[in-house]
Amino acid sequence: MSNGSCKGDVLSFFEKENRPFSIVDVCGVLKNHGKTAISKALDELASESLIKEKAYGKQKVYVYDQTKLPSFDESEIKKMEAECANLSSLLAEEQKKLKNAADELKKVTSDLTKEEAEAELIQVNDQLNKIKAEVNTLKSNGPRITESDLKSISEGHNKVINEWRKRKRIAMNIIDAVAEGYPSSKKQLMSDIGIETDEDCGAKIPT
């Protein structure tokens, strides 16, 4: 490779990347040129002020001369920003349309076909008729319970429950009174006199 070719490649590389590089970095990228040729090209480009050279101890760093870059027109930048915003808005609209189309497609594909809907309806009607038949059987074979009977049963049930609660409360009050002067615990007292609670028997007052 000629020195001119190497020099041109190095300059193009710095102009394109536009950031600092050491000679090691450049050699790692431009592998078709030797280190000696690249070093010479860097020195020449620096002397011609096409790139800038900065020494950090024994290490040298090179960067493209920023004054050689084209200047940006502020109005052109604003125009590009406006175009970018417009394109972003259009993209958002298209994405929304795409989502709506996907949702509609999902809805259509998930709906039952006419044949599937008819089969589902037949199955539901069969189940409904079966339930109706069972209800009619219970009505014809079961005992007749009038509204008055139901009310009487409910009142009797509530009366028994209330009496249960009342007697339990009285019993516990008596036990609490005795336990105050008993030398052992309340639990031991109940065990000594052979009293079992509803909980001990697994009984629970209905709500």
Coordinates of C-alpha atoms in Angstrom, one line a residue:
M1 CA 0.0 0.0 0.0
S2 CA 1.3 3.5 -0.9
N3 CA 1.7 6.2 1.7
G4 CA -0.8 8.3 -0.1
S5 CA -3.4 5.5 0.1
C6 CA -2.7 5.0 3.8
K7 CA -2.9 8.7 4.5
G8 CA -6.2 9.0 2.7
D9 CA -7.7 6.0 4.5
V10 CA -6.6 7.4 7.9
L11 CA -8.1 10.9 7.1
S12 CA -11.4 9.3 5.9
F13 CA -11.5 7.2 9.0
F14 CA -11.1 10.2 11.4
E15 CA -13.6 12.3 9.4
K16 CA -16.2 9.5 9.4
E17 CA -15.9 8.6 13.1
N18 CA -15.2 12.1 14.4
R19 CA -13.9 11.1 17.8
P20 CA -10.4 10.7 19.4
F21 CA -8.3 7.7 18.6
S22 CA -4.8 6.5 19.5
I23 CA -2.5 4.9 17.0
V24 CA -3.3 1.5 18.4
D25 CA -7.0 2.1 17.8
V26 CA -6.4 3.2 14.2
C27 CA -4.2 0.1 13.6
G28 CA -6.9 -2.1 15.0
V29 CA -9.4 -0.8 12.4
L30 CA -7.2 -0.2 9.3
K31 CA -5.6 -3.6 9.3
N32 CA -4.7 -3.3 5.7
H33 CA -2.0 -0.8 6.6
G34 CA 1.1 -1.4 8.8
K35 CA 1.7 0.5 12.0
T36 CA 4.7 2.4 10.5
A37 CA 2.7 3.7 7.6
I38 CA -0.2 4.7 9.8
S39 CA 2.2 6.5 12.2
K40 CA 3.7 8.4 9.4
A41 CA 0.3 9.3 8.0
L42 CA -0.8 10.6 11.4
D43 CA 2.2 12.8 11.7
E44 CA 1.7 14.2 8.2
L45 CA -2.0 14.8 8.8
A46 CA -1.3 16.5 12.1
S47 CA 1.4 18.7 10.5
E48 CA -1.1 19.7 7.8
S49 CA -3.7 20.6 10.5
L50 CA -6.1 18.1 9.1
I51 CA -6.2 16.3 12.4
K52 CA -5.3 17.5 15.9
E53 CA -2.7 15.8 18.0
K54 CA -2.7 15.7 21.8
A55 CA 0.0 14.0 23.9
Y56 CA -0.8 12.4 27.3
G57 CA 2.5 11.3 28.6
K58 CA 4.0 8.9 26.1
Q59 CA 0.5 8.3 24.5
K60 CA -0.7 10.4 21.7
V61 CA -4.4 10.9 20.8
Y62 CA -5.6 12.2 17.5
V63 CA -8.9 13.7 16.5
Y64 CA -10.3 15.2 13.3
D65 CA -10.0 19.0 13.1
Q66 CA -13.5 20.2 13.9
T67 CA -13.1 23.3 11.9
K68 CA -13.0 21.2 8.8
L69 CA -16.5 19.9 9.4
P70 CA -19.4 21.5 7.5
S71 CA -21.3 24.1 9.6
F72 CA -25.0 23.4 10.3
D73 CA -27.8 25.8 9.3
E74 CA -30.0 26.4 12.3
S75 CA -33.1 26.7 10.2
E76 CA -32.3 23.4 8.5
I77 CA -31.9 21.7 11.9
K78 CA -35.3 23.0 13.0
K79 CA -36.8 21.8 9.8
M80 CA -35.4 18.4 10.3
E81 CA -36.7 18.3 13.9
A82 CA -40.2 19.3 12.7
E83 CA -40.1 16.5 10.1
C84 CA -38.9 14.1 12.8
A85 CA -41.8 15.1 15.0
N86 CA -44.3 14.7 12.2
L87 CA -42.9 11.3 11.3
S88 CA -43.1 10.2 14.9
S89 CA -46.8 11.3 15.0
L90 CA -47.5 9.4 11.8
L91 CA -45.8 6.4 13.2
A92 CA -47.9 6.5 16.4
E93 CA -51.1 6.7 14.4
E94 CA -50.0 3.7 12.2
Q95 CA -49.1 1.7 15.3
K96 CA -52.5 2.5 16.8
K97 CA -54.2 1.4 13.6
L98 CA -52.2 -1.8 13.6
K99 CA -53.1 -2.5 17.2
N100 CA -56.8 -2.0 16.4
A101 CA -56.6 -4.3 13.4
A102 CA -54.8 -6.9 15.5
D103 CA -57.5 -6.7 18.2
E104 CA -60.2 -7.0 15.6
L105 CA -58.5 -10.0 14.1
K106 CA -58.2 -11.6 17.5
K107 CA -61.9 -11.0 18.2
V108 CA -63.0 -12.4 14.8
T109 CA -60.8 -15.5 15.1
S110 CA -61.9 -16.1 18.7
D111 CA -65.7 -15.9 18.0
L112 CA -67.6 -19.1 17.4
T113 CA -68.6 -20.0 13.9
K114 CA -72.3 -20.4 13.1
E115 CA -72.0 -24.2 13.4
E116 CA -70.1 -24.0 16.7
A117 CA -72.6 -21.6 18.1
E118 CA -75.5 -23.8 17.1
A119 CA -73.9 -26.8 18.7
E120 CA -73.1 -24.8 21.9
L121 CA -76.8 -23.7 22.0
I122 CA -78.1 -27.3 21.7
Q123 CA -75.8 -28.4 24.5
V124 CA -77.0 -25.6 26.8
N125 CA -80.6 -26.3 26.0
D126 CA -80.1 -30.0 26.8
Q127 CA -78.6 -29.1 30.2
L128 CA -81.4 -26.6 30.9
N129 CA -84.1 -29.2 30.1
K130 CA -82.4 -31.7 32.3
I131 CA -82.4 -29.3 35.2
K132 CA -86.0 -28.5 34.6
A133 CA -86.9 -32.2 34.7
E134 CA -85.1 -32.7 38.0
V135 CA -86.9 -29.7 39.5
N136 CA -90.3 -31.0 38.3
T137 CA -89.5 -34.4 39.8
L138 CA -88.7 -32.8 43.2
K139 CA -91.9 -30.8 43.1
S140 CA -94.1 -33.8 42.4
N141 CA -92.4 -36.3 44.7
G142 CA -91.2 -34.1 47.5
P143 CA -93.2 -33.0 50.6
R144 CA -95.4 -30.0 50.2
I145 CA -94.0 -27.1 52.3
T146 CA -96.1 -23.9 52.4
E147 CA -94.8 -20.5 53.1
S148 CA -96.4 -20.6 56.5
D149 CA -94.6 -23.9 57.3
L150 CA -91.3 -22.4 56.2
K151 CA -91.8 -19.3 58.4
S152 CA -92.7 -21.5 61.4
I153 CA -89.6 -23.7 60.9
S154 CA -87.4 -20.6 60.6
E155 CA -88.8 -19.1 63.8
G156 CA -88.3 -22.3 65.7
H157 CA -84.8 -22.6 64.5
N158 CA -84.0 -19.0 65.6
K159 CA -85.6 -19.7 69.0
V160 CA -83.4 -22.7 69.6
I161 CA -80.2 -20.9 68.5
N162 CA -81.0 -18.0 70.9
E163 CA -81.7 -20.3 73.7
W164 CA -78.4 -22.1 73.0
R165 CA -76.5 -18.8 73.2
K166 CA -78.3 -17.8 76.4
R167 CA -77.6 -21.0 78.2
K168 CA -73.9 -21.0 77.1
R169 CA -73.5 -17.4 78.4
I170 CA -75.1 -18.3 81.8
A171 CA -72.9 -21.4 82.1
M172 CA -69.7 -19.5 81.3
N173 CA -70.6 -16.7 83.8
I174 CA -71.0 -19.3 86.5
I175 CA -67.7 -21.0 85.6
D176 CA -65.9 -17.6 85.6
A177 CA -67.3 -16.8 89.1
V178 CA -66.1 -20.1 90.5
A179 CA -62.7 -19.8 88.8
E180 CA -61.9 -16.6 90.6
G181 CA -61.5 -18.5 93.9
Y182 CA -60.2 -21.8 92.4
P183 CA -56.6 -22.6 93.1
S184 CA -55.9 -23.8 89.5
S185 CA -56.7 -22.3 86.1
K186 CA -60.1 -22.0 84.6
K187 CA -59.2 -24.7 82.1
Q188 CA -58.2 -27.0 85.0
L189 CA -61.4 -26.2 86.8
M190 CA -63.5 -27.3 83.8
S191 CA -61.5 -30.4 83.5
D192 CA -61.9 -31.3 87.2
I193 CA -65.7 -30.9 87.2
G194 CA -66.0 -32.6 83.8
I195 CA -67.4 -29.7 81.7
E196 CA -66.8 -29.8 78.0
T197 CA -67.3 -26.7 75.8
D198 CA -69.0 -26.6 72.4
E199 CA -65.5 -26.3 70.9
D200 CA -64.3 -29.4 72.7
C201 CA -67.2 -31.3 71.2
G202 CA -66.7 -29.8 67.7
A203 CA -70.1 -28.0 68.0
K204 CA -70.6 -24.5 66.5
I205 CA -73.5 -22.2 67.0
P206 CA -75.1 -21.6 63.6
T207 CA -75.1 -18.0 62.4

